[in-house]
Amino acid sequence: MKTILVTGGAGYIGSHVVKMLGEAGYEVIVYDDLSTGHEWAVLSGRMVRGNINDTVKLQELLQQYNIDAVIHFAAHIIVPESVGNPLKYYLNNVMGTLNLLNVLKQCKIDKFIFSSTAAVYGIPSIIPVAEETPLSPINPYGRGKAMIEQVLSDLSFSNEIDYVTLRYFNVAGADPAGRIGEGKPDATHLITMALRTAAGLCPHLDVFGTDYPTFDGTCIRDYIHVVDLASAHLKALEYLFNGGKSDVFNCGYGKGYSVLEVITAAKEITGNNFQVNYTGRRPGDPPVLIADCEKIGNILSWQPSHNDLHHIIETAWNWEKTRIARYNG
Ligand code: UDP
């Protein structure tokens, strides 16, 4: 049985991957500082509390367990926050990852899956955007992720690591069985905010910008269900264990929805015509991000099975109601 270290495994995406790894028969060790994650979200394996900048703790952990591969989620992920507080992002997402990579090198662990983001593309001139597009991030969150992508490429070139980088587009939805989902009380992403507004936790939903060069003036994003994203990680893991060479893959569906389309769907599904306020643009938002997702299908044989905006929002809504009942908002 293979043992996988999952940093950030108590977080939203990490916890879905941990659950799937457990179901697939992997031994899982979660390493998470619980700054935004939750212990209740870890449905498989062992949970160790710690930060990726804590070299000694990481060394102890890697001496204790025989780790075959690492999936690295632990990171800050909020674009506007990264614009306001870049150092927070560089210290954790860049320095913490470098520290982790250094400890992995000392312990001779050389299989690595990295959570990257569509934000590395910035404002792409060709949509859908393919992996070979030159990276040109427009905010500190995207820049930090692009820096680590470059580091991984250099480490692979010097034969120190085999890695898969997954560039996530807009991740949403929740475990269809309703056991886990987005747990951050201060989440900022569109679908979560819309549903929390429908649930009465926020007085209204702000639409950030109506003057973008899109068909209805609002930003367009490629929303991918978190369970499909989780399965991409298992495919990446199998690929590396089968000797696949280091590579980078987009994770999206290749179809975009505007902010207003998402809001219309959220209103339909919740049956609540919640209040929407139209405000100015949010710093760091590109107008359109849609994945060219052919490569991951061709090379990792990844096939989505939750590819439907209504299903994404429905699973997120079911989870949101459970979360509110269980954790009191
Ligand atoms: N957005 C919005 N209101 C919100 C949250 C997000 O209008 O309360 C917009 C945001 O400006 C962007 C899109 O929804 O155009 C997706 O943003 P999100 O934060 O979900 O993900 P991002 O694309 O920033 O990773």
Tab-separated table of C-alpha atoms and ligand atoms in Angstrom:
chain	number	residue	atom	x	y	z
A	1	MET	CA	0.000	0.000	0.000
A	2	LYS	CA	1.358	3.437	-0.912
A	3	THR	CA	1.466	6.276	1.601
A	4	ILE	CA	0.636	9.798	0.480
A	5	LEU	CA	1.420	12.970	2.404
A	6	VAL	CA	-1.264	15.586	1.774
A	7	THR	CA	-0.367	19.093	2.935
A	8	GLY	CA	-3.472	21.203	3.413
A	9	GLY	CA	-5.564	18.026	3.471
A	10	ALA	CA	-8.037	19.515	5.963
A	11	GLY	CA	-9.008	22.256	3.509
A	12	TYR	CA	-11.760	22.384	0.930
A	13	ILE	CA	-10.071	20.708	-2.047
A	14	GLY	CA	-7.568	18.714	0.005
A	15	SER	CA	-10.285	17.039	2.065
A	16	HIS	CA	-12.078	15.797	-1.072
A	17	VAL	CA	-8.803	14.336	-2.345
A	18	VAL	CA	-8.067	12.727	1.039
A	19	LYS	CA	-11.495	11.079	1.016
A	20	MET	CA	-10.939	9.739	-2.507
A	21	LEU	CA	-7.405	8.515	-1.679
A	22	GLY	CA	-8.801	6.599	1.295
A	23	GLU	CA	-11.524	5.050	-0.869
A	24	ALA	CA	-8.869	4.037	-3.427
A	25	GLY	CA	-6.844	2.197	-0.759
A	26	TYR	CA	-4.002	4.655	-0.156
A	27	GLU	CA	-2.578	5.312	3.304
A	28	VAL	CA	-2.958	9.046	3.931
A	29	ILE	CA	-1.079	11.421	6.230
A	30	VAL	CA	-2.585	14.906	6.360
A	31	TYR	CA	-0.322	17.779	7.365
A	32	ASP	CA	-2.300	20.967	7.986
A	33	ASP	CA	-1.932	23.951	10.330
A	34	LEU	CA	-5.750	24.262	10.518
A	35	SER	CA	-5.500	28.006	9.799
A	36	THR	CA	-8.365	27.624	7.338
A	37	GLY	CA	-8.962	23.848	7.317
A	38	HIS	CA	-10.984	21.735	9.753
A	39	GLU	CA	-10.213	18.476	11.482
A	40	TRP	CA	-13.795	17.272	10.822
A	41	ALA	CA	-13.081	17.426	7.093
A	42	VAL	CA	-10.356	14.751	7.274
A	43	LEU	CA	-12.342	11.581	6.540
A	44	SER	CA	-9.388	9.273	5.985
A	45	GLY	CA	-5.899	8.675	7.349
A	46	ARG	CA	-4.013	10.481	10.065
A	47	MET	CA	-4.038	14.200	10.777
A	48	VAL	CA	-0.844	15.942	11.938
A	49	ARG	CA	-1.073	19.619	12.817
A	50	GLY	CA	1.781	21.726	11.451
A	51	ASN	CA	2.860	24.494	9.134
A	52	ILE	CA	4.860	24.001	5.925
A	53	ASN	CA	7.424	26.539	7.142
A	54	ASP	CA	8.155	24.363	10.198
A	55	THR	CA	11.268	22.514	8.991
A	56	VAL	CA	11.806	20.456	12.152
A	57	LYS	CA	8.238	19.227	12.320
A	58	LEU	CA	8.308	18.261	8.637
A	59	GLN	CA	11.609	16.401	9.090
A	60	GLU	CA	10.206	14.492	12.085
A	61	LEU	CA	7.078	13.605	10.155
A	62	LEU	CA	8.974	12.333	7.139
A	63	GLN	CA	11.271	10.261	9.337
A	64	GLN	CA	8.269	8.692	11.050
A	65	TYR	CA	6.389	7.650	7.903
A	66	ASN	CA	7.503	6.094	4.658
A	67	ILE	CA	6.022	8.581	2.213
A	68	ASP	CA	5.775	7.564	-1.449
A	69	ALA	CA	4.419	10.852	-2.817
A	70	VAL	CA	3.282	14.300	-1.711
A	71	ILE	CA	0.209	16.237	-2.795
A	72	HIS	CA	0.763	19.856	-1.819
A	73	PHE	CA	-2.371	21.946	-1.232
A	74	ALA	CA	-1.340	24.034	1.775
A	75	ALA	CA	-1.546	27.642	0.566
A	76	HIS	CA	-3.413	30.896	0.877
A	77	ILE	CA	-5.809	31.213	-2.046
A	78	ILE	CA	-7.659	34.520	-2.092
A	79	VAL	CA	-6.685	36.788	-4.967
A	80	PRO	CA	-7.824	40.145	-3.516
A	81	GLU	CA	-6.169	39.339	-0.181
A	82	SER	CA	-2.912	38.636	-2.028
A	83	VAL	CA	-3.145	42.077	-3.642
A	84	GLY	CA	-3.567	43.740	-0.227
A	85	ASN	CA	-1.040	41.592	1.664
A	86	PRO	CA	1.493	40.142	-0.795
A	87	LEU	CA	4.064	39.174	1.827
A	88	LYS	CA	1.578	36.862	3.530
A	89	TYR	CA	1.301	35.035	0.191
A	90	TYR	CA	5.017	34.912	-0.623
A	91	LEU	CA	5.972	33.757	2.891
A	92	ASN	CA	3.476	30.892	2.894
A	93	ASN	CA	2.948	29.905	-0.732
A	94	VAL	CA	6.512	30.439	-1.956
A	95	MET	CA	8.778	30.164	1.090
A	96	GLY	CA	6.710	27.388	2.673
A	97	THR	CA	6.767	25.368	-0.549
A	98	LEU	CA	10.527	25.854	-0.948
A	99	ASN	CA	10.988	24.652	2.619
A	100	LEU	CA	8.815	21.609	1.955
A	101	LEU	CA	10.722	20.803	-1.249
A	102	ASN	CA	14.014	21.086	0.589
A	103	VAL	CA	12.910	18.670	3.322
A	104	LEU	CA	11.563	16.264	0.678
A	105	LYS	CA	14.940	16.360	-1.042
A	106	GLN	CA	16.720	15.540	2.249
A	107	CYS	CA	14.370	12.587	2.724
A	108	LYS	CA	14.681	11.452	-0.909
A	109	ILE	CA	10.974	11.797	-1.666
A	110	ASP	CA	10.672	12.655	-5.324
A	111	LYS	CA	7.008	12.382	-6.395
A	112	PHE	CA	5.150	15.660	-6.059
A	113	ILE	CA	1.759	16.985	-7.111
A	114	PHE	CA	1.390	20.741	-6.984
A	115	SER	CA	-1.802	22.792	-6.756
A	116	SER	CA	-1.440	25.659	-9.177
A	117	THR	CA	-4.032	27.958	-10.630
A	118	ALA	CA	-5.413	29.517	-13.788
A	119	ALA	CA	-4.297	32.807	-12.214
A	120	VAL	CA	-0.781	32.061	-13.567
A	121	TYR	CA	-2.082	32.980	-17.050
A	122	GLY	CA	-3.094	36.535	-16.117
A	123	ILE	CA	-5.217	37.960	-18.937
A	124	PRO	CA	-4.730	35.407	-21.732
A	125	SER	CA	-5.120	36.635	-25.301
A	126	ILE	CA	-6.348	33.264	-26.568
A	127	ILE	CA	-9.387	31.578	-24.972
A	128	PRO	CA	-9.612	28.706	-24.125
A	129	VAL	CA	-6.142	28.941	-22.640
A	130	ALA	CA	-3.736	26.036	-23.191
A	131	GLU	CA	-0.877	24.929	-20.962
A	132	GLU	CA	1.899	26.165	-23.265
A	133	THR	CA	0.641	29.767	-23.054
A	134	PRO	CA	3.413	31.967	-21.554
A	135	LEU	CA	2.662	32.700	-17.907
A	136	SER	CA	1.845	36.295	-17.083
A	137	PRO	CA	0.088	36.489	-13.700
A	138	ILE	CA	-1.464	39.810	-12.666
A	139	ASN	CA	-1.650	39.359	-8.891
A	140	PRO	CA	0.684	38.158	-6.105
A	141	TYR	CA	-1.280	34.910	-5.650
A	142	GLY	CA	-0.747	33.949	-9.295
A	143	ARG	CA	2.859	35.188	-9.280
A	144	GLY	CA	3.744	33.032	-6.261
A	145	LYS	CA	2.245	29.940	-7.902
A	146	ALA	CA	4.101	30.685	-11.161
A	147	MET	CA	7.376	30.991	-9.205
A	148	ILE	CA	6.931	27.514	-7.727
A	149	GLU	CA	6.023	26.114	-11.148
A	150	GLN	CA	9.406	27.405	-12.367
A	151	VAL	CA	11.204	25.908	-9.352
A	152	LEU	CA	9.598	22.516	-10.026
A	153	SER	CA	10.621	22.647	-13.659
A	154	ASP	CA	14.242	23.338	-12.605
A	155	LEU	CA	14.188	20.514	-10.030
A	156	SER	CA	12.818	18.121	-12.616
A	157	PHE	CA	15.499	19.174	-15.083
A	158	SER	CA	18.172	18.329	-12.496
A	159	ASN	CA	16.452	14.952	-11.878
A	160	GLU	CA	15.588	15.773	-8.279
A	161	ILE	CA	11.836	15.424	-8.618
A	162	ASP	CA	9.028	14.051	-10.792
A	163	TYR	CA	6.055	16.328	-10.537
A	164	VAL	CA	2.611	17.051	-11.885
A	165	THR	CA	1.332	20.596	-11.656
A	166	LEU	CA	-2.438	20.963	-11.852
A	167	ARG	CA	-3.716	24.411	-12.789
A	168	TYR	CA	-7.146	24.725	-11.210
A	169	PHE	CA	-9.792	26.876	-12.804
A	170	ASN	CA	-12.763	27.824	-10.552
A	171	VAL	CA	-13.375	25.023	-8.115
A	172	ALA	CA	-16.864	24.736	-6.629
A	173	GLY	CA	-19.465	22.198	-5.491
A	174	ALA	CA	-19.237	19.681	-2.680
A	175	ASP	CA	-19.202	15.979	-1.908
A	176	PRO	CA	-22.555	14.755	-3.345
A	177	ALA	CA	-23.083	12.670	-0.182
A	178	GLY	CA	-22.957	15.947	1.767
A	179	ARG	CA	-20.213	15.034	4.244
A	180	ILE	CA	-17.690	17.733	3.317
A	181	GLY	CA	-17.561	20.993	1.388
A	182	GLU	CA	-16.279	24.563	1.641
A	183	GLY	CA	-15.870	25.149	5.373
A	184	LYS	CA	-14.260	28.563	5.626
A	185	PRO	CA	-16.646	30.964	7.366
A	186	ASP	CA	-14.956	33.876	5.554
A	187	ALA	CA	-14.957	32.302	2.071
A	188	THR	CA	-15.029	34.822	-0.779
A	189	HIS	CA	-15.677	32.750	-3.898
A	190	LEU	CA	-18.710	33.546	-6.021
A	191	ILE	CA	-20.805	30.372	-5.691
A	192	THR	CA	-20.251	30.137	-1.932
A	193	MET	CA	-21.082	33.841	-1.487
A	194	ALA	CA	-24.235	33.507	-3.595
A	195	LEU	CA	-25.420	30.515	-1.552
A	196	ARG	CA	-24.611	32.159	1.765
A	197	THR	CA	-26.611	35.180	0.629
A	198	ALA	CA	-29.504	32.865	-0.309
A	199	ALA	CA	-29.229	31.269	3.141
A	200	GLY	CA	-29.510	34.687	4.797
A	201	LEU	CA	-25.916	34.808	6.100
A	202	CYS	CA	-25.119	37.885	3.970
A	203	PRO	CA	-27.547	40.743	3.315
A	204	HIS	CA	-26.724	40.933	-0.400
A	205	LEU	CA	-24.302	39.673	-3.042
A	206	ASP	CA	-21.906	42.124	-4.656
A	207	VAL	CA	-21.193	41.771	-8.375
A	208	PHE	CA	-17.685	43.080	-8.893
A	209	GLY	CA	-17.750	44.893	-12.222
A	210	THR	CA	-20.309	45.068	-15.016
A	211	ASP	CA	-18.107	46.745	-17.621
A	212	TYR	CA	-15.881	43.841	-18.665
A	213	PRO	CA	-15.555	43.037	-22.392
A	214	THR	CA	-17.906	40.029	-22.129
A	215	PHE	CA	-21.439	39.406	-23.452
A	216	ASP	CA	-23.120	40.679	-20.272
A	217	GLY	CA	-20.276	42.804	-18.854
A	218	THR	CA	-19.420	40.434	-15.982
A	219	CYS	CA	-16.404	38.117	-15.675
A	220	ILE	CA	-16.518	34.629	-17.157
A	221	ARG	CA	-15.039	31.625	-15.365
A	222	ASP	CA	-14.748	27.872	-15.960
A	223	TYR	CA	-16.317	26.228	-12.875
A	224	ILE	CA	-15.117	22.690	-12.098
A	225	HIS	CA	-16.725	20.358	-9.553
A	226	VAL	CA	-14.417	19.608	-6.626
A	227	VAL	CA	-14.976	15.837	-7.008
A	228	ASP	CA	-13.798	15.940	-10.635
A	229	LEU	CA	-10.799	17.964	-9.531
A	230	ALA	CA	-10.085	15.381	-6.821
A	231	SER	CA	-10.124	12.577	-9.392
A	232	ALA	CA	-7.559	14.515	-11.473
A	233	HIS	CA	-5.167	14.230	-8.499
A	234	LEU	CA	-5.587	10.462	-8.343
A	235	LYS	CA	-4.940	10.229	-12.074
A	236	ALA	CA	-1.817	12.373	-11.638
A	237	LEU	CA	-0.613	10.132	-8.827
A	238	GLU	CA	-1.074	6.941	-10.892
A	239	TYR	CA	0.712	8.651	-13.768
A	240	LEU	CA	3.753	9.457	-11.614
A	241	PHE	CA	3.810	5.975	-10.044
A	242	ASN	CA	3.757	4.504	-13.576
A	243	GLY	CA	6.855	6.504	-14.505
A	244	GLY	CA	5.135	9.437	-16.230
A	245	LYS	CA	7.370	12.436	-16.847
A	246	SER	CA	6.913	15.777	-15.139
A	247	ASP	CA	4.149	17.822	-16.714
A	248	VAL	CA	1.519	20.533	-16.270
A	249	PHE	CA	-2.241	20.170	-16.812
A	250	ASN	CA	-5.207	22.507	-16.830
A	251	CYS	CA	-8.178	21.388	-14.721
A	252	GLY	CA	-11.414	22.802	-16.045
A	253	TYR	CA	-14.270	21.836	-18.354
A	254	GLY	CA	-13.576	24.186	-21.268
A	255	LYS	CA	-16.849	26.060	-20.808
A	256	GLY	CA	-17.372	29.417	-19.130
A	257	TYR	CA	-20.225	31.071	-17.245
A	258	SER	CA	-20.600	34.742	-16.427
A	259	VAL	CA	-21.123	35.995	-12.882
A	260	LEU	CA	-24.734	36.834	-13.804
A	261	GLU	CA	-25.349	33.333	-15.197
A	262	VAL	CA	-24.067	31.824	-11.956
A	263	ILE	CA	-26.332	34.116	-9.933
A	264	THR	CA	-29.376	33.186	-12.040
A	265	ALA	CA	-28.639	29.478	-11.513
A	266	ALA	CA	-28.103	30.001	-7.757
A	267	LYS	CA	-31.439	31.818	-7.482
A	268	GLU	CA	-33.222	29.024	-9.347
A	269	ILE	CA	-31.703	26.254	-7.242
A	270	THR	CA	-32.212	27.935	-3.872
A	271	GLY	CA	-35.635	29.342	-4.792
A	272	ASN	CA	-34.499	32.636	-3.281
A	273	ASN	CA	-34.439	35.858	-5.292
A	274	PHE	CA	-31.702	37.319	-3.085
A	275	GLN	CA	-30.520	40.901	-3.396
A	276	VAL	CA	-27.670	41.672	-5.771
A	277	ASN	CA	-25.658	44.912	-5.686
A	278	TYR	CA	-23.654	45.998	-8.706
A	279	THR	CA	-20.330	47.471	-7.625
A	280	GLY	CA	-16.953	48.319	-9.173
A	281	ARG	CA	-14.293	45.909	-10.356
A	282	ARG	CA	-12.285	43.914	-7.823
A	283	PRO	CA	-8.508	44.287	-8.217
A	284	GLY	CA	-6.733	41.373	-9.869
A	285	ASP	CA	-9.715	39.895	-11.771
A	286	PRO	CA	-9.110	38.892	-15.424
A	287	PRO	CA	-12.243	39.208	-17.616
A	288	VAL	CA	-12.342	35.646	-18.998
A	289	LEU	CA	-10.666	32.393	-17.902
A	290	ILE	CA	-11.628	29.178	-19.672
A	291	ALA	CA	-9.449	26.069	-19.807
A	292	ASP	CA	-8.308	24.213	-22.847
A	293	CYS	CA	-8.650	20.846	-21.128
A	294	GLU	CA	-7.682	18.452	-23.916
A	295	LYS	CA	-4.244	17.630	-22.520
A	296	ILE	CA	-5.376	16.185	-19.197
A	297	GLY	CA	-7.888	13.961	-21.003
A	298	ASN	CA	-5.270	12.745	-23.478
A	299	ILE	CA	-2.320	12.170	-21.149
A	300	LEU	CA	-3.895	11.387	-17.754
A	301	SER	CA	-7.087	9.802	-19.213
A	302	TRP	CA	-9.096	12.053	-16.913
A	303	GLN	CA	-12.841	12.132	-17.588
A	304	PRO	CA	-15.140	14.477	-15.668
A	305	SER	CA	-18.402	13.073	-14.331
A	306	HIS	CA	-19.926	16.119	-12.567
A	307	ASN	CA	-19.714	18.519	-15.483
A	308	ASP	CA	-22.860	20.582	-15.001
A	309	LEU	CA	-23.229	24.027	-13.410
A	310	HIS	CA	-26.594	23.185	-11.850
A	311	HIS	CA	-25.206	20.017	-10.279
A	312	ILE	CA	-22.194	21.976	-8.977
A	313	ILE	CA	-24.451	24.554	-7.345
A	314	GLU	CA	-26.912	21.927	-6.054
A	315	THR	CA	-24.189	19.936	-4.280
A	316	ALA	CA	-22.757	23.167	-2.851
A	317	TRP	CA	-26.241	24.223	-1.679
A	318	ASN	CA	-26.912	20.861	0.028
A	319	TRP	CA	-23.576	21.136	1.774
A	320	GLU	CA	-24.143	24.763	2.759
A	321	LYS	CA	-27.438	23.861	4.472
A	322	THR	CA	-25.726	20.988	6.314
A	323	ARG	CA	-22.813	23.216	7.317
A	324	ILE	CA	-25.089	25.904	8.711
A	325	ALA	CA	-27.162	23.373	10.675
A	326	ARG	CA	-24.089	21.568	11.982
A	327	TYR	CA	-21.746	24.458	12.690
A	328	ASN	CA	-24.265	27.225	13.251
A	329	GLY	CA	-23.209	29.332	10.228
B	1	UDP	N1	-17.361	37.691	-7.740
B	1	UDP	C1	-18.397	38.558	-7.506
B	1	UDP	N2	-18.924	38.624	-6.245
B	1	UDP	C2	-18.452	37.877	-5.209
B	1	UDP	C3	-17.387	36.981	-5.461
B	1	UDP	C4	-16.860	36.907	-6.740
B	1	UDP	O1	-18.847	39.268	-8.415
B	1	UDP	O2	-18.958	38.000	-4.087
B	1	UDP	C5	-16.785	37.575	-9.092
B	1	UDP	C6	-15.299	37.902	-9.153
B	1	UDP	O3	-15.091	39.293	-9.285
B	1	UDP	C7	-14.861	37.104	-10.378
B	1	UDP	C8	-15.787	35.862	-10.347
B	1	UDP	O4	-16.890	36.228	-9.516
B	1	UDP	O5	-15.159	37.831	-11.539
B	1	UDP	C9	-15.107	34.655	-9.748
B	1	UDP	O6	-14.503	35.037	-8.539
B	1	UDP	P1	-14.077	34.009	-7.428
B	1	UDP	O7	-13.642	34.811	-6.230
B	1	UDP	O8	-15.169	33.011	-7.221
B	1	UDP	O9	-12.854	33.215	-8.067
B	1	UDP	P2	-11.489	33.725	-8.756
B	1	UDP	O10	-11.784	33.734	-10.224
B	1	UDP	O11	-11.138	35.064	-8.196
B	1	UDP	O12	-10.514	32.667	-8.385
